[in-house]
JSON list of C-alpha atoms in Angstrom, two decimals:
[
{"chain": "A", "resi": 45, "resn": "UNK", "atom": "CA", "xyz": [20.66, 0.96, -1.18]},
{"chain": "A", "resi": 46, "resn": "UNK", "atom": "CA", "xyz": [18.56, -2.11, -1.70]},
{"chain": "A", "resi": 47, "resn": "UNK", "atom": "CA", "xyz": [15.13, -1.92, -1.17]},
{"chain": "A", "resi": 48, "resn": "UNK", "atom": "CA", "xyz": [12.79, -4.54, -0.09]},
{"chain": "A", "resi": 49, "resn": "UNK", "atom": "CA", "xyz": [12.84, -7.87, -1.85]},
{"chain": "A", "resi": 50, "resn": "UNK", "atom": "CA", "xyz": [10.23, -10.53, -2.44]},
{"chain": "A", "resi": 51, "resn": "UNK", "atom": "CA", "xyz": [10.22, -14.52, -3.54]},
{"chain": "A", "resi": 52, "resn": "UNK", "atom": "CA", "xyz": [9.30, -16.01, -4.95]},
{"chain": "A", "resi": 53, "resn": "UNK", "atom": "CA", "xyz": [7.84, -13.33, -7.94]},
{"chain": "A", "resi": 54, "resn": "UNK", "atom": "CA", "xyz": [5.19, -15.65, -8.57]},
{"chain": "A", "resi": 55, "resn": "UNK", "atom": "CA", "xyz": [3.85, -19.06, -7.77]},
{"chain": "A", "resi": 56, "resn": "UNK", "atom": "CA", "xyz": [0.87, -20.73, -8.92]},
{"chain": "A", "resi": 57, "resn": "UNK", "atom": "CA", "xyz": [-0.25, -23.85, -7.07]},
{"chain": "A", "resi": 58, "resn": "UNK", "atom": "CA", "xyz": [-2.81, -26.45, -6.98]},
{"chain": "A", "resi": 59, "resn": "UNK", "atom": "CA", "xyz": [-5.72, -26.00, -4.83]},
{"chain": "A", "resi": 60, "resn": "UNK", "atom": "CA", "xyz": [-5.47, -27.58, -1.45]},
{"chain": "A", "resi": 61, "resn": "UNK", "atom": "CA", "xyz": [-1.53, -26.92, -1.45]},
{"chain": "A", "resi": 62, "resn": "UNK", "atom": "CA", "xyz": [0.60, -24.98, 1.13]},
{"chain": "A", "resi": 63, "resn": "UNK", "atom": "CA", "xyz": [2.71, -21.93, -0.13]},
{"chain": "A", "resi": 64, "resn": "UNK", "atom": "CA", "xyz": [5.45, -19.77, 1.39]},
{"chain": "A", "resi": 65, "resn": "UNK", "atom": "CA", "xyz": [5.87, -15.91, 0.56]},
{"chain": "A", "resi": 66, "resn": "UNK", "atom": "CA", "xyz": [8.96, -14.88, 1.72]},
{"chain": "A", "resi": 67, "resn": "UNK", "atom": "CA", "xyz": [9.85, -11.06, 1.99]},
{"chain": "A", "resi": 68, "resn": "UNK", "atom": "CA", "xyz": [13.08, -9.19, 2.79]},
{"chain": "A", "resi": 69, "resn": "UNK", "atom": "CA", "xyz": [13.19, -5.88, 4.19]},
{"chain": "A", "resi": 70, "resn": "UNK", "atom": "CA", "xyz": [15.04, -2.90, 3.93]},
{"chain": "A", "resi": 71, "resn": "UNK", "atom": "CA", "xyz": [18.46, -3.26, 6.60]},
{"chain": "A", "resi": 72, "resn": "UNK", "atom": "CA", "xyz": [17.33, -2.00, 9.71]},
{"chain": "A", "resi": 73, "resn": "UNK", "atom": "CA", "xyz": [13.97, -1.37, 8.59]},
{"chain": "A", "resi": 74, "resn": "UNK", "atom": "CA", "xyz": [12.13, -2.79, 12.23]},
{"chain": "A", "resi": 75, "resn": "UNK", "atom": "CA", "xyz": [8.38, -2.97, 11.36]},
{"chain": "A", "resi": 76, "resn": "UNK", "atom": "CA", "xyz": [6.82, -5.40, 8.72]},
{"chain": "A", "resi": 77, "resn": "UNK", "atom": "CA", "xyz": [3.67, -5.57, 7.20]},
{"chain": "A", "resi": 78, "resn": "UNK", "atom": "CA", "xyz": [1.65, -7.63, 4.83]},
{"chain": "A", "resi": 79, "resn": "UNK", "atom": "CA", "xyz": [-0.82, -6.65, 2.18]},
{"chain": "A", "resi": 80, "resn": "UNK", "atom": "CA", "xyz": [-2.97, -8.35, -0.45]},
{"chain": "A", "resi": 81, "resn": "UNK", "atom": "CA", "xyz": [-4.26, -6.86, -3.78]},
{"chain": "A", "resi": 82, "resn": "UNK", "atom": "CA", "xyz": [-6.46, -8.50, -5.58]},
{"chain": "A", "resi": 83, "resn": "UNK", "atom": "CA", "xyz": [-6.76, -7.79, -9.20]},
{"chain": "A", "resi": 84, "resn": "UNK", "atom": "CA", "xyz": [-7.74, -3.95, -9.92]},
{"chain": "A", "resi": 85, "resn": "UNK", "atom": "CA", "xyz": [-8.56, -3.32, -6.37]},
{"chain": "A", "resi": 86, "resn": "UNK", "atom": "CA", "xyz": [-6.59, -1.72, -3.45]},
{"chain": "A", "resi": 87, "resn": "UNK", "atom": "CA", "xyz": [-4.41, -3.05, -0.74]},
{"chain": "A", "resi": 88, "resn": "UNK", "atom": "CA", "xyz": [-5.83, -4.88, 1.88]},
{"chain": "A", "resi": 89, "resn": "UNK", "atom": "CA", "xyz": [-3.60, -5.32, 5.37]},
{"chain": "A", "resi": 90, "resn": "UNK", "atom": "CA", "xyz": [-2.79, -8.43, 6.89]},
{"chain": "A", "resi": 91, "resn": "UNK", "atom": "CA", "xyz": [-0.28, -8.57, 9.36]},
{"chain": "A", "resi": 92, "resn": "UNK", "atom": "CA", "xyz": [1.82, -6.13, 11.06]},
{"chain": "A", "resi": 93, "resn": "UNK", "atom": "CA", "xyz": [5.38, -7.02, 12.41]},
{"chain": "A", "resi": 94, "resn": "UNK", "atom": "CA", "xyz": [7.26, -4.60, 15.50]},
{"chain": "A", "resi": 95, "resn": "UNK", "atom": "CA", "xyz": [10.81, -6.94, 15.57]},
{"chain": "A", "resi": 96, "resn": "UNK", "atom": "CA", "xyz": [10.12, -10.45, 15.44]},
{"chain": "A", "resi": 97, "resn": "UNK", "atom": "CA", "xyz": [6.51, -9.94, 17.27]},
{"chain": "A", "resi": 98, "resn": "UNK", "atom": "CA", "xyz": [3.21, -9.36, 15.28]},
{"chain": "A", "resi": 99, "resn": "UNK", "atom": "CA", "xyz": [0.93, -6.74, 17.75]},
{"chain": "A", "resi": 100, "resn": "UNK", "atom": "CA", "xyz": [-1.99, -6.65, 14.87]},
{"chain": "A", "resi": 101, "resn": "UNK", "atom": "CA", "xyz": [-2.76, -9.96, 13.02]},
{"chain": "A", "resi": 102, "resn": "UNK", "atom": "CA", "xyz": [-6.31, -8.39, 12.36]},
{"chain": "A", "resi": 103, "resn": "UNK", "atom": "CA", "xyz": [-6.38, -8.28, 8.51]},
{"chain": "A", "resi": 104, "resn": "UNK", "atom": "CA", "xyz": [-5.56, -12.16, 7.70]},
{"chain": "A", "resi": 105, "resn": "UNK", "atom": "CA", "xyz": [-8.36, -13.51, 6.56]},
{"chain": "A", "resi": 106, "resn": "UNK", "atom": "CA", "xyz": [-8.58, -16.93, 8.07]},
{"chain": "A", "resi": 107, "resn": "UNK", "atom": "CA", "xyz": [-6.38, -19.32, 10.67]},
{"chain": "A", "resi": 108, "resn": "UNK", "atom": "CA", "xyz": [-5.05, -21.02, 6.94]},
{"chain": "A", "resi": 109, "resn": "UNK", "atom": "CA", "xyz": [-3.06, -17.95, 6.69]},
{"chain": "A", "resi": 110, "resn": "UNK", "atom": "CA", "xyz": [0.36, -17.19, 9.24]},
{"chain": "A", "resi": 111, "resn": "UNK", "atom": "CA", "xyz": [3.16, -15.13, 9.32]},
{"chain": "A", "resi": 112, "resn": "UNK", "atom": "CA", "xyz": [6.71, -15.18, 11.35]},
{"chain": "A", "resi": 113, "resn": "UNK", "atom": "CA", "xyz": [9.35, -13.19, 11.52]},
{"chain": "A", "resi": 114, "resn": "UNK", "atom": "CA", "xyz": [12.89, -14.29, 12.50]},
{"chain": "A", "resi": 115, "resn": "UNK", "atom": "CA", "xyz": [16.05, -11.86, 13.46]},
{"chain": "A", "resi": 116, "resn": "UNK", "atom": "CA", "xyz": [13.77, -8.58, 13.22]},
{"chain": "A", "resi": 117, "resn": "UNK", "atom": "CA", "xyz": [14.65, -8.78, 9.91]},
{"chain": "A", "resi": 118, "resn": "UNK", "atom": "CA", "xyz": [13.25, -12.19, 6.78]},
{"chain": "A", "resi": 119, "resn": "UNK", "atom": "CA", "xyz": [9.08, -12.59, 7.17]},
{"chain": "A", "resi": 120, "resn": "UNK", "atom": "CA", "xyz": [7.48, -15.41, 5.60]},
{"chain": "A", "resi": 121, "resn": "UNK", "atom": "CA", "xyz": [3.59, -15.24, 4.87]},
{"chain": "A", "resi": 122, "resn": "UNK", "atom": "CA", "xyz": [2.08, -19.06, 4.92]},
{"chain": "A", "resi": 123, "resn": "UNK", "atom": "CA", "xyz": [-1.33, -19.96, 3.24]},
{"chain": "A", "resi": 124, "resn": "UNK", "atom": "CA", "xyz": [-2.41, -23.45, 4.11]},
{"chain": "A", "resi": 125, "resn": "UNK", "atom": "CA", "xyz": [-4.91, -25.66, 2.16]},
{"chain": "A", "resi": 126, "resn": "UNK", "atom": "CA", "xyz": [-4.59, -22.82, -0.63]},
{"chain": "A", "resi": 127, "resn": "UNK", "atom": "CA", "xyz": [-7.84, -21.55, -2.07]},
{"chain": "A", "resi": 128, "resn": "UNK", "atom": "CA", "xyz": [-8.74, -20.00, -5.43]},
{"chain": "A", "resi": 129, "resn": "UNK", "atom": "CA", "xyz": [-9.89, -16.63, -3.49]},
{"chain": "A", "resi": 130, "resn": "UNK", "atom": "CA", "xyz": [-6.19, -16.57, -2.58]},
{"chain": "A", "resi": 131, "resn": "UNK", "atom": "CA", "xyz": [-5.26, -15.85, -5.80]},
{"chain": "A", "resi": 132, "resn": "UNK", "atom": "CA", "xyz": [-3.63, -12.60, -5.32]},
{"chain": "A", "resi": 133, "resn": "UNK", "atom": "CA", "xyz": [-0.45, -10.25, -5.33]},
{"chain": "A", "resi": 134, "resn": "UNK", "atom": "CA", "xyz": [0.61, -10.34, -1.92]},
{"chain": "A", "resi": 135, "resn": "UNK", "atom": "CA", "xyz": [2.81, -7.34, -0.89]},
{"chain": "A", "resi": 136, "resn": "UNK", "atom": "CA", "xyz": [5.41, -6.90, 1.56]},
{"chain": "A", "resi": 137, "resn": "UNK", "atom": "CA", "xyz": [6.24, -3.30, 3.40]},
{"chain": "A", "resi": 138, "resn": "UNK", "atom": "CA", "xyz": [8.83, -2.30, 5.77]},
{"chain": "A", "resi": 139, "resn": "UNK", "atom": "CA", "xyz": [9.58, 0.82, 7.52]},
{"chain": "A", "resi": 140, "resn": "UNK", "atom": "CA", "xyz": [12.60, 2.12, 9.85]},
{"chain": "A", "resi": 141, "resn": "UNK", "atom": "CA", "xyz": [10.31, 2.42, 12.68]},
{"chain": "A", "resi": 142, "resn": "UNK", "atom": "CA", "xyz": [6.34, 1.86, 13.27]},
{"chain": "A", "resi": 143, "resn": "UNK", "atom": "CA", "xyz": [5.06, 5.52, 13.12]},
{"chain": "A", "resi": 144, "resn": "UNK", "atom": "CA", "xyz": [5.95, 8.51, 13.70]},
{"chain": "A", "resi": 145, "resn": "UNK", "atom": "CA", "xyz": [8.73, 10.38, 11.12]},
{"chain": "A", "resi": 146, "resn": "UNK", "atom": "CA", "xyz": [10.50, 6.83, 10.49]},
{"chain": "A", "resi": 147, "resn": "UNK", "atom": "CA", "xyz": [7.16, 5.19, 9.64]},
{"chain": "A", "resi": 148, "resn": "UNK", "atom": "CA", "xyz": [6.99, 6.01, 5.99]},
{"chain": "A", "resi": 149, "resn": "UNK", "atom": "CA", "xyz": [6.23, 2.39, 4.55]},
{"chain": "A", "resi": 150, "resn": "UNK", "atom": "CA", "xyz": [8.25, 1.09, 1.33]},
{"chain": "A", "resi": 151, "resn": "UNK", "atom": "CA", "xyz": [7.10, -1.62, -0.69]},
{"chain": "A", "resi": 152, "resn": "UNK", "atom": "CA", "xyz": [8.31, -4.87, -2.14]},
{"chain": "A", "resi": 153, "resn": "UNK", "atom": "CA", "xyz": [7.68, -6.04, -6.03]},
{"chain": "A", "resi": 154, "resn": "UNK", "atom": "CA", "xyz": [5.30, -8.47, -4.84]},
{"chain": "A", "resi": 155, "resn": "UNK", "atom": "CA", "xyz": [4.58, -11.96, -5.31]},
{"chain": "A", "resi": 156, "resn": "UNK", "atom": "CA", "xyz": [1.94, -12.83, -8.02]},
{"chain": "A", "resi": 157, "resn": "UNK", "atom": "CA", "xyz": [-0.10, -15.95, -6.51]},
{"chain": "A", "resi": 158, "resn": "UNK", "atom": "CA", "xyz": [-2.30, -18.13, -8.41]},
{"chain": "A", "resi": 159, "resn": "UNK", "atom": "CA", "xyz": [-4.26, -20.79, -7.01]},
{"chain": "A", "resi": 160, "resn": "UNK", "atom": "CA", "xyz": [-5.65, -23.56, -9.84]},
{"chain": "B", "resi": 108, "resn": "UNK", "atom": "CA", "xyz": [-14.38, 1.20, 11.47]},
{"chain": "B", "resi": 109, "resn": "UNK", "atom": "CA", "xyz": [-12.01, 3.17, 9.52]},
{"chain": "B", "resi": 110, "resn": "UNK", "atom": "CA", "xyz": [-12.47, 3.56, 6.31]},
{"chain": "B", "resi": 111, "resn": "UNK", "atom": "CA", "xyz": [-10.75, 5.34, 3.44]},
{"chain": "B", "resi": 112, "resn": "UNK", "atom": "CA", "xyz": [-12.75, 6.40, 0.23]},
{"chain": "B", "resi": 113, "resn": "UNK", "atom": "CA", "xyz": [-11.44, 7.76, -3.36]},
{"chain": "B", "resi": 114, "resn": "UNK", "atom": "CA", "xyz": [-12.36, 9.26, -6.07]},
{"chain": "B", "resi": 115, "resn": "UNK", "atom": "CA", "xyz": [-12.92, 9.00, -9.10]},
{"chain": "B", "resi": 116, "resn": "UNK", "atom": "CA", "xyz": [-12.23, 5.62, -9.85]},
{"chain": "B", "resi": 117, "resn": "UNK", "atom": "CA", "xyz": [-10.66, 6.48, -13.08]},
{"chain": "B", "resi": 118, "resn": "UNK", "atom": "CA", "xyz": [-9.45, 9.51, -14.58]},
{"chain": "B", "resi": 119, "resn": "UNK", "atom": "CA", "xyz": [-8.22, 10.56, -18.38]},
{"chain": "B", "resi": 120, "resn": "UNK", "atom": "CA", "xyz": [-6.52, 13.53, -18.85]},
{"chain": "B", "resi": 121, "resn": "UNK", "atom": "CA", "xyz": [-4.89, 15.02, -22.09]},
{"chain": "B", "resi": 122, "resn": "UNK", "atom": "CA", "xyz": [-1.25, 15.57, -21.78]},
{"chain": "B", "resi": 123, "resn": "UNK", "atom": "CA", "xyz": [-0.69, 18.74, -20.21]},
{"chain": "B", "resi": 124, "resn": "UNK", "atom": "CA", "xyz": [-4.04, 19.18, -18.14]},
{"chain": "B", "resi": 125, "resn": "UNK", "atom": "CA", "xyz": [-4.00, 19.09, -14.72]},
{"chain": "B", "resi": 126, "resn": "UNK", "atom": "CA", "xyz": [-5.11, 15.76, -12.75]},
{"chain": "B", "resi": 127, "resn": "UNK", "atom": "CA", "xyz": [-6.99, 15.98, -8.99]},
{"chain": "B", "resi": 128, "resn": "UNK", "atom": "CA", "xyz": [-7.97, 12.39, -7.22]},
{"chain": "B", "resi": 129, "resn": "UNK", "atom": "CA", "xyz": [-9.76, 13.39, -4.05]},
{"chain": "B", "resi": 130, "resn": "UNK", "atom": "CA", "xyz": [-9.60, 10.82, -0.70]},
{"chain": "B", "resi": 131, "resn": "UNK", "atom": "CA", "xyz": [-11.82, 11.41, 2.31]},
{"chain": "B", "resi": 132, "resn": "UNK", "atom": "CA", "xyz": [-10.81, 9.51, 5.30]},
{"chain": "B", "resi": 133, "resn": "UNK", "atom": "CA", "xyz": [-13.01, 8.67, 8.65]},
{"chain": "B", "resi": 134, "resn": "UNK", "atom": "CA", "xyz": [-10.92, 8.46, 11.85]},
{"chain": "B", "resi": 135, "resn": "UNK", "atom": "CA", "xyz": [-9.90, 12.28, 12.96]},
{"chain": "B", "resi": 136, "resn": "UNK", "atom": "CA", "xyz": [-7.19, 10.73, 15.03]},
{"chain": "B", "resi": 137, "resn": "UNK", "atom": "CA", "xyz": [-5.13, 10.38, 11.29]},
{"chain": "B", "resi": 138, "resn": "UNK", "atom": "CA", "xyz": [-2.27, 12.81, 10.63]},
{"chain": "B", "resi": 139, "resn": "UNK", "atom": "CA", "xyz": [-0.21, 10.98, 7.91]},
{"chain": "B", "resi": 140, "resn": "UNK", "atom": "CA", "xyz": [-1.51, 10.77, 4.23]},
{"chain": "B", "resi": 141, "resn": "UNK", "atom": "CA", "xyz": [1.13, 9.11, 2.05]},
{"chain": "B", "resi": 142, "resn": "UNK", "atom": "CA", "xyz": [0.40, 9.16, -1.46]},
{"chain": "B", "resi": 143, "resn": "UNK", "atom": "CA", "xyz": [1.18, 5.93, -3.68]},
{"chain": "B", "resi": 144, "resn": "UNK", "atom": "CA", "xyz": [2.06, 5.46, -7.45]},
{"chain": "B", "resi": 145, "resn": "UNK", "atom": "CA", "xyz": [1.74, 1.84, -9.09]},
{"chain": "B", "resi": 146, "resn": "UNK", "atom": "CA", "xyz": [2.32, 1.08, -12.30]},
{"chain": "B", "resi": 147, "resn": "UNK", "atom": "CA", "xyz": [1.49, -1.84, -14.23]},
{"chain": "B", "resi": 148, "resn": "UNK", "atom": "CA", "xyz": [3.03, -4.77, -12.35]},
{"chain": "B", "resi": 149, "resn": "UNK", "atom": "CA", "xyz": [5.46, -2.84, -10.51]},
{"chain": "B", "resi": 150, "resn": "UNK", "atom": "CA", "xyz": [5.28, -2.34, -6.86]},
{"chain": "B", "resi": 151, "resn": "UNK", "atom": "CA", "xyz": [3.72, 1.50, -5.15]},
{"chain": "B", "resi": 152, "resn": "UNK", "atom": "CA", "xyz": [6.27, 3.87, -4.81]},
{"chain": "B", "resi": 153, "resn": "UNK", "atom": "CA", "xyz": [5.71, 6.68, -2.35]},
{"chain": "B", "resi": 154, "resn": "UNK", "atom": "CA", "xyz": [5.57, 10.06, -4.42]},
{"chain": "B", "resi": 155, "resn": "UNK", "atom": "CA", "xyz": [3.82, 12.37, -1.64]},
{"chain": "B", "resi": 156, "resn": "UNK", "atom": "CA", "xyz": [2.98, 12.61, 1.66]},
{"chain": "B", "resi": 157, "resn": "UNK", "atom": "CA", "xyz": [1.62, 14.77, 4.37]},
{"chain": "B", "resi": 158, "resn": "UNK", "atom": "CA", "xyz": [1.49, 15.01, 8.04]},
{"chain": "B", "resi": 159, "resn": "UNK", "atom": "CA", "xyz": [-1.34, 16.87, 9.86]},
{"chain": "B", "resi": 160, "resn": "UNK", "atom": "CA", "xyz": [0.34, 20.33, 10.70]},
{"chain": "B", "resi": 161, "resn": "UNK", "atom": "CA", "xyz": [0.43, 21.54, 7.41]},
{"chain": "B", "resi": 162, "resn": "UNK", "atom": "CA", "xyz": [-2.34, 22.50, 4.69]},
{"chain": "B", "resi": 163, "resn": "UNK", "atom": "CA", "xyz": [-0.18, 21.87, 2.01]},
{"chain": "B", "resi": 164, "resn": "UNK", "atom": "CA", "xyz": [2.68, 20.20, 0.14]},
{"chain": "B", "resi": 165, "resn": "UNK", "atom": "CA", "xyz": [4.44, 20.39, -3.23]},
{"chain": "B", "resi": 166, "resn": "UNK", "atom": "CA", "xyz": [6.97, 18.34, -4.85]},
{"chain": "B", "resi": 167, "resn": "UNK", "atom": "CA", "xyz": [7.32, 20.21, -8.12]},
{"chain": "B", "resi": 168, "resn": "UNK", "atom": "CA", "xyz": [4.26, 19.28, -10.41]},
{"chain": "B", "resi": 169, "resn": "UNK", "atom": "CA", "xyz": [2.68, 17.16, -7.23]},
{"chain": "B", "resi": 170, "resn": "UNK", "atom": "CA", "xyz": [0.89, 18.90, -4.82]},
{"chain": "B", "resi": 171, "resn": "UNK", "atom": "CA", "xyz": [-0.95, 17.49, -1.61]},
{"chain": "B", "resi": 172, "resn": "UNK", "atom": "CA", "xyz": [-3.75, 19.62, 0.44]},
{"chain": "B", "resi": 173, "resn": "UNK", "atom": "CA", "xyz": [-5.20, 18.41, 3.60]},
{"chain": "B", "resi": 174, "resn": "UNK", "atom": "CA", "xyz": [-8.55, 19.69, 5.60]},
{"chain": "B", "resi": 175, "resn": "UNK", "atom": "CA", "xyz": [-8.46, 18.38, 8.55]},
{"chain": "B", "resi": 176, "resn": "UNK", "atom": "CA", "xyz": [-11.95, 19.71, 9.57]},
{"chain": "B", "resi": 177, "resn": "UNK", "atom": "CA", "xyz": [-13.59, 18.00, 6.53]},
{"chain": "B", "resi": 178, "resn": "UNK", "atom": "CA", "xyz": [-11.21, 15.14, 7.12]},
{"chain": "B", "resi": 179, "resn": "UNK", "atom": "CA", "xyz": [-10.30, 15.06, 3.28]},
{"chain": "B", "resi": 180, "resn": "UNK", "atom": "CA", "xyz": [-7.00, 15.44, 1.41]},
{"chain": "B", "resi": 181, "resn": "UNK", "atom": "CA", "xyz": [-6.22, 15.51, -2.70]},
{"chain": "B", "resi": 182, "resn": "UNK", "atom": "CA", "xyz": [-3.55, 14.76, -5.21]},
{"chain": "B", "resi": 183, "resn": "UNK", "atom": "CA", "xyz": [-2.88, 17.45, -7.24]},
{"chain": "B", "resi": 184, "resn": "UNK", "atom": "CA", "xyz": [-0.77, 16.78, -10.63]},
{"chain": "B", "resi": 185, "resn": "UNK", "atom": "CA", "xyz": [-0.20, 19.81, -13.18]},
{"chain": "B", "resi": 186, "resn": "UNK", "atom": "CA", "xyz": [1.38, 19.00, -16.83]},
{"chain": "B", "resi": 187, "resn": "UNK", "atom": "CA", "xyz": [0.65, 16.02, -17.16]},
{"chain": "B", "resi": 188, "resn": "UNK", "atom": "CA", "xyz": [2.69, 13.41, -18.93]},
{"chain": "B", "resi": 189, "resn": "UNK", "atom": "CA", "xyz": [2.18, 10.09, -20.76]},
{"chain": "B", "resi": 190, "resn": "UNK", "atom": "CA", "xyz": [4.52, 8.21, -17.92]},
{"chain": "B", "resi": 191, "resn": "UNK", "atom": "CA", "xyz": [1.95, 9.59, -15.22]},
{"chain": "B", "resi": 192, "resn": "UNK", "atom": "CA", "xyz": [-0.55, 6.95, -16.17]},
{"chain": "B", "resi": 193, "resn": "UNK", "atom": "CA", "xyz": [-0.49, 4.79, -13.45]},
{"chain": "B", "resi": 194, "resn": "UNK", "atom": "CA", "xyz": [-3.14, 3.60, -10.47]},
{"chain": "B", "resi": 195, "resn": "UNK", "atom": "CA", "xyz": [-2.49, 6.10, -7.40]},
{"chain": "B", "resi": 196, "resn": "UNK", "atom": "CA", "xyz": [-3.68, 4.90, -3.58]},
{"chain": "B", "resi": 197, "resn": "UNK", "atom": "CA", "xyz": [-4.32, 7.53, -0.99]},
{"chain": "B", "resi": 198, "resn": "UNK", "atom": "CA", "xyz": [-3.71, 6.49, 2.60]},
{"chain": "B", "resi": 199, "resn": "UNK", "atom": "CA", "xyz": [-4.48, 7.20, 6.26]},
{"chain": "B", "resi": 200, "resn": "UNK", "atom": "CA", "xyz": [-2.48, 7.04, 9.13]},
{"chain": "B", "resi": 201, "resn": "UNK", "atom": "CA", "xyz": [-2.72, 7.65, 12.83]},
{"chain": "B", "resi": 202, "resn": "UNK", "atom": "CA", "xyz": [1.12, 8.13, 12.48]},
{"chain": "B", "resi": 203, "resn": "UNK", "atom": "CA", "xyz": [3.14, 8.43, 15.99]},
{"chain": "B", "resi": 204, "resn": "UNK", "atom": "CA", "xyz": [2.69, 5.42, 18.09]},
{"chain": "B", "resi": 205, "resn": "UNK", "atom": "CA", "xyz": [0.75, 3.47, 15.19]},
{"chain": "B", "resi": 206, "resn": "UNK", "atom": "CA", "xyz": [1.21, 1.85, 12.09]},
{"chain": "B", "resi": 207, "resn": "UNK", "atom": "CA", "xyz": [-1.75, 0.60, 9.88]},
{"chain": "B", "resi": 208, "resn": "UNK", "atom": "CA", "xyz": [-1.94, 2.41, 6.75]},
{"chain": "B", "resi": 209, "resn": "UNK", "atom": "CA", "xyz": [-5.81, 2.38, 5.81]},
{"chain": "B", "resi": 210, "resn": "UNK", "atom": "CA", "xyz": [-5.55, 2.54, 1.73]},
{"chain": "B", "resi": 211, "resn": "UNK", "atom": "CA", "xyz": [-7.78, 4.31, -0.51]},
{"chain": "B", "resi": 212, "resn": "UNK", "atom": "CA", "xyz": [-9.47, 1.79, -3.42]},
{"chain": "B", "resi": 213, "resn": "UNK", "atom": "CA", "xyz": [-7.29, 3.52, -5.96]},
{"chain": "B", "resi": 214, "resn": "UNK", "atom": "CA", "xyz": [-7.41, 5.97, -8.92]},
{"chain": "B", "resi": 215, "resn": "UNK", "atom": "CA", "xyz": [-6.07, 4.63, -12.66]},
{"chain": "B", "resi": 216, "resn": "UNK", "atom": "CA", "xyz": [-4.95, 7.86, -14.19]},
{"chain": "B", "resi": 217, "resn": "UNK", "atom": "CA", "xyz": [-4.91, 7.65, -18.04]},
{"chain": "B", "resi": 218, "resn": "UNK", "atom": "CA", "xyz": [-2.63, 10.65, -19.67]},
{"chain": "B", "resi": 219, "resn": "UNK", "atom": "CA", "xyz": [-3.71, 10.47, -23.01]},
{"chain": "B", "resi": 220, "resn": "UNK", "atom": "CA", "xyz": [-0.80, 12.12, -25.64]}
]
């Protein structure tokens, strides 16, 4: 079946601009989460999504960054006043349930960011 | 806070030698290790994991052990093959009732032919 999507693939902006990351999970998949990888290191959490609410917001890195989630099901990560430390791959995970046997977390492609 | 480590960094094998990348993790409450493949530019794909109430797992040539009382776990790969090369992420878990994976830094695994 389809797995989870991500758009755009990759955006580069202008410093001081606002982007959208928009991610699509797996059908039925209820938790969301957000990651960043910077280049050659790991992945760093950002935001966690149960349904349409986000319990753990602890990993985003400052108030420029925001998530929703609309219909338990399309997230879209927001970076205000875009920095170059932004620049990044952010990644997009879902899983059938948070924890537990359904929490096994599948990824998205990614979307490559570059801030100029 | 919790906190994942992995090593080595990076690894080169020759085709056909056997591959470990070790991951010691700091919060006993974890009891799901999911192991992660990435290849260049391509998103991590889930090729192992491993829940607390076992020692051990194998998936053909992959293998995961666990020790729970040291609180580390390892990636086993035997034969190894050119289209192993890839960066692998160990992760923690704390599994039912949570949901923050805690990720490793990552191991680039070079299979040289």
């Amino acid at each position: 079946g389809a797995g989870v999507s991500q758009s755009p693939s990759n955006k580069v902006t202008e410093k001081g601009k606002d982007v959208e990351l928009r991610c699509d999970p797996i059908s039925g998949h209820t938790a969301l989460y957000w990651y960043r990888q910077s280049l050659g290191q790991g992945l760093e959490f950002l935001i966690y999504f149960q349904g349409n609410s986000a319990p753990d917001k602890s990993g985003l890195p400052s108030d420029r960054f925001s998530a929703e989630r609309t219909g338990g099901s399309v997230s879209t990560l927001t970076i205000q006043r875009t920095q170059q430390e932004d620049s990044a791959v952010y990644l997009c995970a879902s899983s059938l349930e948070a924890g537990g046997r359904g929490g096994t977390q599948y990824f998205g492609p990614g979307t490559r960011l570059t801030v100029l | 806070g919790e906190n994942v480590e992995q090593h080595p960094s990076t690894l080169s094998v020759q085709e056909g030698d056997s591959a470990v990348i070790k991951c010691t993790y700091s919060d006993s409450a974890s009891n799901y290790f999911p192991w992660y493949k990435q290849e260049l530019g391509k998103r991590p794909q889930l090729i192992i994991d491993i829940r607390s109430n076992v020692g051990e797992k194998k998936d053909q040539r992959i293998a995961v052990t666990l020790n729970k009382t040291a609180k580390h776990f390892s990636l086993h790969i035997t034969e190894t093959q050119p289209e192993d090369s890839a960066v692998y992420f160990c992760a923690a878990s704390k599994g039912s009732g949570t949901y923050k994976y805690i990720f490793g830094t990552g191991t680039r695994l070079k299979v040289l032919a």
